[in-house]
Short mmCIF file of C-alpha atoms in Angstrom, two decimals:
data_model
loop_
_atom_site.label_atom_id
_atom_site.label_comp_id
_atom_site.label_asym_id
_atom_site.label_seq_id
_atom_site.Cartn_x
_atom_site.Cartn_y
_atom_site.Cartn_z
CA GLY R 29 9.40 -11.11 2.75
CA ALA R 30 7.92 -11.92 -0.61
CA VAL R 31 8.94 -9.88 -3.64
CA VAL R 32 6.64 -8.05 -6.03
CA SER R 33 8.15 -6.56 -9.14
CA GLN R 34 6.67 -3.80 -11.25
CA HIS R 35 7.69 -2.76 -14.72
CA PRO R 36 8.32 -0.17 -15.96
CA SER R 37 9.30 1.91 -12.96
CA TRP R 38 8.90 5.12 -14.93
CA VAL R 39 7.20 5.80 -18.22
CA ILE R 40 6.56 8.97 -20.17
CA CYS R 41 4.02 8.90 -22.99
CA LYS R 42 2.15 11.22 -25.27
CA SER R 43 -1.47 12.06 -24.68
CA GLY R 44 -3.77 9.60 -26.40
CA THR R 45 -1.47 6.61 -26.24
CA SER R 46 -1.91 3.51 -24.10
CA VAL R 47 0.53 2.32 -21.48
CA LYS R 48 0.82 -1.14 -19.92
CA ILE R 49 2.23 -1.70 -16.45
CA GLU R 50 3.17 -5.18 -15.30
CA CYS R 51 3.05 -6.54 -11.77
CA ARG R 52 4.74 -9.83 -10.99
CA SER R 53 5.00 -11.88 -7.84
CA LEU R 54 8.50 -13.30 -8.08
CA ASP R 55 8.64 -16.00 -5.43
CA PHE R 56 5.04 -16.78 -4.62
CA GLN R 57 1.67 -17.27 -6.23
CA ALA R 58 -0.95 -14.60 -5.91
CA THR R 59 -4.55 -15.28 -6.79
CA THR R 60 -5.39 -11.72 -5.84
CA MET R 61 -3.55 -8.55 -6.77
CA PHE R 62 -4.53 -4.98 -6.09
CA TRP R 63 -3.85 -1.81 -8.04
CA TYR R 64 -3.46 1.49 -6.24
CA ARG R 65 -2.98 5.02 -7.43
CA GLN R 66 -1.06 7.64 -5.48
CA PHE R 67 -0.89 11.34 -6.20
CA PRO R 68 2.01 13.39 -4.78
CA LYS R 69 1.93 13.67 -1.01
CA GLN R 70 -1.31 11.73 -0.82
CA SER R 71 -2.30 8.30 0.31
CA LEU R 72 -2.77 5.20 -1.77
CA MET R 73 -6.21 4.91 -3.30
CA LEU R 74 -7.44 1.47 -4.25
CA MET R 75 -8.41 1.34 -7.91
CA ALA R 76 -9.29 -2.29 -8.45
CA THR R 77 -8.93 -5.82 -7.21
CA SER R 78 -7.58 -8.29 -9.72
CA ASN R 79 -8.38 -11.99 -9.40
CA GLU R 80 -6.61 -14.59 -11.47
CA GLY R 81 -8.84 -15.96 -14.19
CA SER R 82 -11.75 -13.61 -13.63
CA LYS R 83 -12.74 -10.01 -14.22
CA ALA R 84 -11.32 -7.33 -12.00
CA THR R 85 -13.47 -5.55 -9.46
CA TYR R 86 -13.23 -1.79 -9.75
CA GLU R 87 -13.72 0.74 -6.99
CA GLN R 88 -16.40 3.34 -7.35
CA GLY R 89 -15.37 6.15 -9.65
CA VAL R 90 -12.69 4.16 -11.48
CA GLU R 91 -13.40 3.73 -15.19
CA LYS R 92 -12.97 0.08 -16.10
CA ASP R 93 -12.71 0.87 -19.82
CA LYS R 94 -9.91 3.30 -19.16
CA PHE R 95 -7.93 1.17 -16.74
CA LEU R 96 -7.88 -2.32 -18.17
CA ILE R 97 -6.72 -5.01 -15.79
CA ASN R 98 -5.74 -8.50 -16.78
CA HIS R 99 -4.67 -11.18 -14.31
CA ALA R 100 -3.82 -14.02 -16.67
CA SER R 101 -1.62 -16.08 -14.37
CA LEU R 102 -0.93 -16.61 -10.68
CA THR R 103 2.16 -14.42 -10.92
CA LEU R 104 1.23 -11.65 -13.33
CA SER R 105 -1.31 -8.86 -13.42
CA THR R 106 -1.24 -6.00 -15.91
CA LEU R 107 -2.78 -2.54 -15.83
CA THR R 108 -3.28 -0.78 -19.14
CA VAL R 109 -4.05 2.91 -19.09
CA THR R 110 -5.87 3.48 -22.36
CA SER R 111 -5.90 6.78 -24.23
CA ALA R 112 -3.86 8.37 -21.48
CA HIS R 113 -4.29 12.05 -20.66
CA PRO R 114 -2.19 14.36 -18.48
CA GLU R 115 -4.62 13.91 -15.58
CA ASP R 116 -3.75 10.20 -15.58
CA SER R 117 -0.21 11.10 -14.57
CA SER R 118 0.33 9.44 -11.22
CA PHE R 119 2.23 6.81 -9.27
CA TYR R 120 0.63 3.41 -9.83
CA ILE R 121 1.40 0.71 -7.29
CA CYS R 122 0.42 -2.91 -7.36
CA SER R 123 0.29 -5.32 -4.48
CA ALA R 124 -0.13 -9.04 -4.24
CA ARG R 125 -1.64 -11.16 -1.53
CA VAL R 126 0.17 -14.35 -0.72
CA SER R 127 -2.30 -17.14 -1.23
CA GLY R 128 -2.74 -20.68 -0.07
CA LEU R 129 -0.30 -22.41 2.24
CA GLN R 130 2.73 -20.38 1.31
CA THR R 131 4.81 -18.44 3.81
CA TYR R 132 3.25 -15.07 4.72
CA THR R 133 -0.19 -16.31 3.73
CA GLY R 134 -2.65 -13.45 3.70
CA GLU R 135 -0.04 -10.74 3.84
CA LEU R 136 0.11 -8.06 1.22
CA PHE R 137 3.35 -7.06 -0.47
CA PHE R 138 3.83 -4.06 -2.69
CA GLY R 139 5.75 -3.41 -5.84
CA GLU R 140 8.07 -0.44 -6.14
CA GLY R 141 5.52 1.51 -8.15
CA SER R 142 5.36 2.85 -11.68
CA ARG R 143 5.44 6.56 -12.29
CA LEU R 144 3.39 7.53 -15.32
CA THR R 145 3.84 10.96 -16.88
CA VAL R 146 1.52 11.85 -19.74
CA LEU R 147 2.60 14.81 -21.83
CA GLY W 24 -16.98 0.46 3.49
CA GLU W 25 -13.92 0.78 5.64
CA ASN W 26 -12.61 4.22 6.58
CA VAL W 27 -9.21 4.71 8.16
CA GLU W 28 -8.22 7.91 9.92
CA GLN W 29 -4.56 8.56 10.71
CA HIS W 30 -2.96 11.19 12.97
CA PRO W 31 -0.84 13.19 13.00
CA SER W 32 -0.20 14.09 9.37
CA THR W 33 3.30 15.29 10.21
CA LEU W 34 5.56 14.44 13.12
CA SER W 35 8.97 15.85 13.90
CA VAL W 36 11.17 14.32 16.61
CA GLN W 37 14.75 14.47 17.76
CA GLU W 38 16.97 11.49 17.21
CA GLY W 39 16.58 9.08 20.08
CA ASP W 40 13.05 10.17 20.96
CA SER W 41 9.98 8.00 20.49
CA ALA W 42 7.34 8.52 17.82
CA VAL W 43 3.72 7.45 18.00
CA ILE W 44 1.25 7.38 15.13
CA LYS W 45 -2.40 6.59 15.71
CA CYS W 46 -5.12 5.23 13.47
CA THR W 47 -8.79 4.48 13.83
CA TYR W 48 -10.93 2.30 11.61
CA SER W 49 -14.65 2.01 11.10
CA ASP W 50 -15.36 -1.55 9.97
CA SER W 51 -15.54 -3.91 12.93
CA ALA W 52 -15.05 -6.83 10.51
CA SER W 53 -11.50 -5.70 9.65
CA ASN W 54 -9.05 -8.26 10.95
CA TYR W 55 -5.61 -7.29 9.70
CA PHE W 56 -3.75 -4.06 10.39
CA PRO W 57 -0.40 -3.51 8.68
CA TRP W 58 1.91 -0.53 8.82
CA TYR W 59 3.92 0.56 5.82
CA LYS W 60 6.93 2.81 5.40
CA GLN W 61 7.24 4.64 2.12
CA GLU W 62 10.33 6.48 1.01
CA LEU W 63 10.23 9.04 -1.75
CA GLY W 64 9.58 7.52 -5.17
CA LYS W 65 9.27 3.99 -3.85
CA GLY W 66 6.48 1.60 -3.10
CA PRO W 67 5.29 0.99 0.46
CA GLN W 68 7.30 -1.46 2.53
CA LEU W 69 5.61 -3.54 5.21
CA ILE W 70 7.31 -2.88 8.55
CA ILE W 71 4.97 -4.55 11.01
CA ASP W 72 1.45 -5.89 11.14
CA ILE W 73 -1.03 -7.15 13.69
CA ARG W 74 -4.06 -9.37 13.44
CA SER W 75 -7.28 -8.92 15.31
CA ASN W 76 -6.63 -11.77 17.75
CA VAL W 77 -3.55 -10.04 19.15
CA GLY W 78 -3.33 -6.88 21.25
CA GLU W 79 0.31 -6.00 20.83
CA LYS W 80 3.27 -6.96 18.69
CA LYS W 81 6.88 -5.85 18.87
CA ASP W 82 9.81 -6.10 16.51
CA GLN W 83 12.99 -4.49 17.86
CA ARG W 84 12.35 -0.72 17.94
CA ILE W 85 8.90 -0.96 16.40
CA ALA W 86 5.71 -1.98 18.15
CA VAL W 87 2.04 -1.93 17.26
CA THR W 88 -0.93 -2.01 19.61
CA LEU W 89 -4.52 -2.79 18.76
CA ASN W 90 -7.68 -1.95 20.68
CA LYS W 91 -10.53 -3.75 18.93
CA THR W 92 -13.19 -2.36 21.20
CA ALA W 93 -12.23 1.21 20.45
CA LYS W 94 -11.24 0.34 16.88
CA HIS W 95 -7.90 1.99 17.00
CA PHE W 96 -4.31 0.88 16.56
CA SER W 97 -1.00 2.63 17.01
CA LEU W 98 2.57 2.44 15.78
CA HIS W 99 5.34 3.09 18.27
CA ILE W 100 8.93 3.69 17.19
CA THR W 101 11.51 3.97 19.96
CA GLU W 102 15.04 5.35 19.77
CA THR W 103 14.31 7.01 16.45
CA GLN W 104 17.09 7.44 13.92
CA PRO W 105 17.39 9.78 10.91
CA GLU W 106 16.85 6.83 8.59
CA ASP W 107 13.39 6.38 10.12
CA SER W 108 12.37 9.57 8.32
CA ALA W 109 9.71 8.63 5.77
CA VAL W 110 5.96 8.57 5.25
CA TYR W 111 4.18 5.95 7.31
CA PHE W 112 0.80 4.54 6.38
CA CYS W 113 -1.54 2.50 8.50
CA ALA W 114 -4.08 0.26 6.83
CA ALA W 115 -7.00 -1.91 7.76
CA ARG W 116 -8.26 -4.88 5.87
CA GLY W 117 -11.75 -6.19 5.67
CA THR W 118 -12.55 -7.13 2.08
CA ALA W 119 -9.82 -4.84 0.79
CA LEU W 120 -6.85 -3.02 2.26
CA ILE W 121 -7.70 0.61 2.95
CA PHE W 122 -4.99 3.09 3.83
CA GLY W 123 -4.85 6.05 6.14
CA LYS W 124 -3.67 9.36 4.70
CA GLY W 125 -0.14 8.93 5.94
CA THR W 126 2.18 10.54 8.47
CA THR W 127 5.38 12.25 7.42
CA LEU W 128 7.94 11.50 10.11
CA SER W 129 11.06 13.65 10.29
CA VAL W 130 13.85 12.63 12.63
CA SER W 131 16.49 15.28 13.12
CA SER W 132 19.95 14.55 14.46
#
């Protein structure tokens, strides 16, 4: 299947700082990427839908000023957690939908996740 | 919006037995139903999927069935092995992919 890469896989930061997480589709183009958040032993909760070249669409209850999403190219979306606090500590997972006429069109592939710990 | 219910939350089987996980969805417009396997500390991995124009799909020991009328779909794993132990998520996609709460499968040898 297609490969989605996330970086960093684990980050620890101090409260009040901002952290950027990158999501890259390595062997396909993705006009749409999704960001999920997962707390321990819980399911994945959709945070926002990122579309290349336009503003992200946030799910209800997700603060767009706190979780900044940028999808500047067909292979890269970034999530920036601004002024992070301990309650933002979580596993953040991105996914990318294969677009156009590429193999696996329409399917969704996930990155390996980024574990954020805010001290 | 879409709501996906998944059962059971935990499932323990002996090696070689079959395991069945069931999900229901609410949005009749959903047309894509993937199943993911997630191991500890890793992202979800797609193991099988089914689209709304198909009733059943099989890939070696894994099969998925879909009943559009009843709006439910199931994952079947036969001849389970210890390495099948993981958390399994079903999902349904309409405008976005919505996940069930997950099933922790434990296969003991």
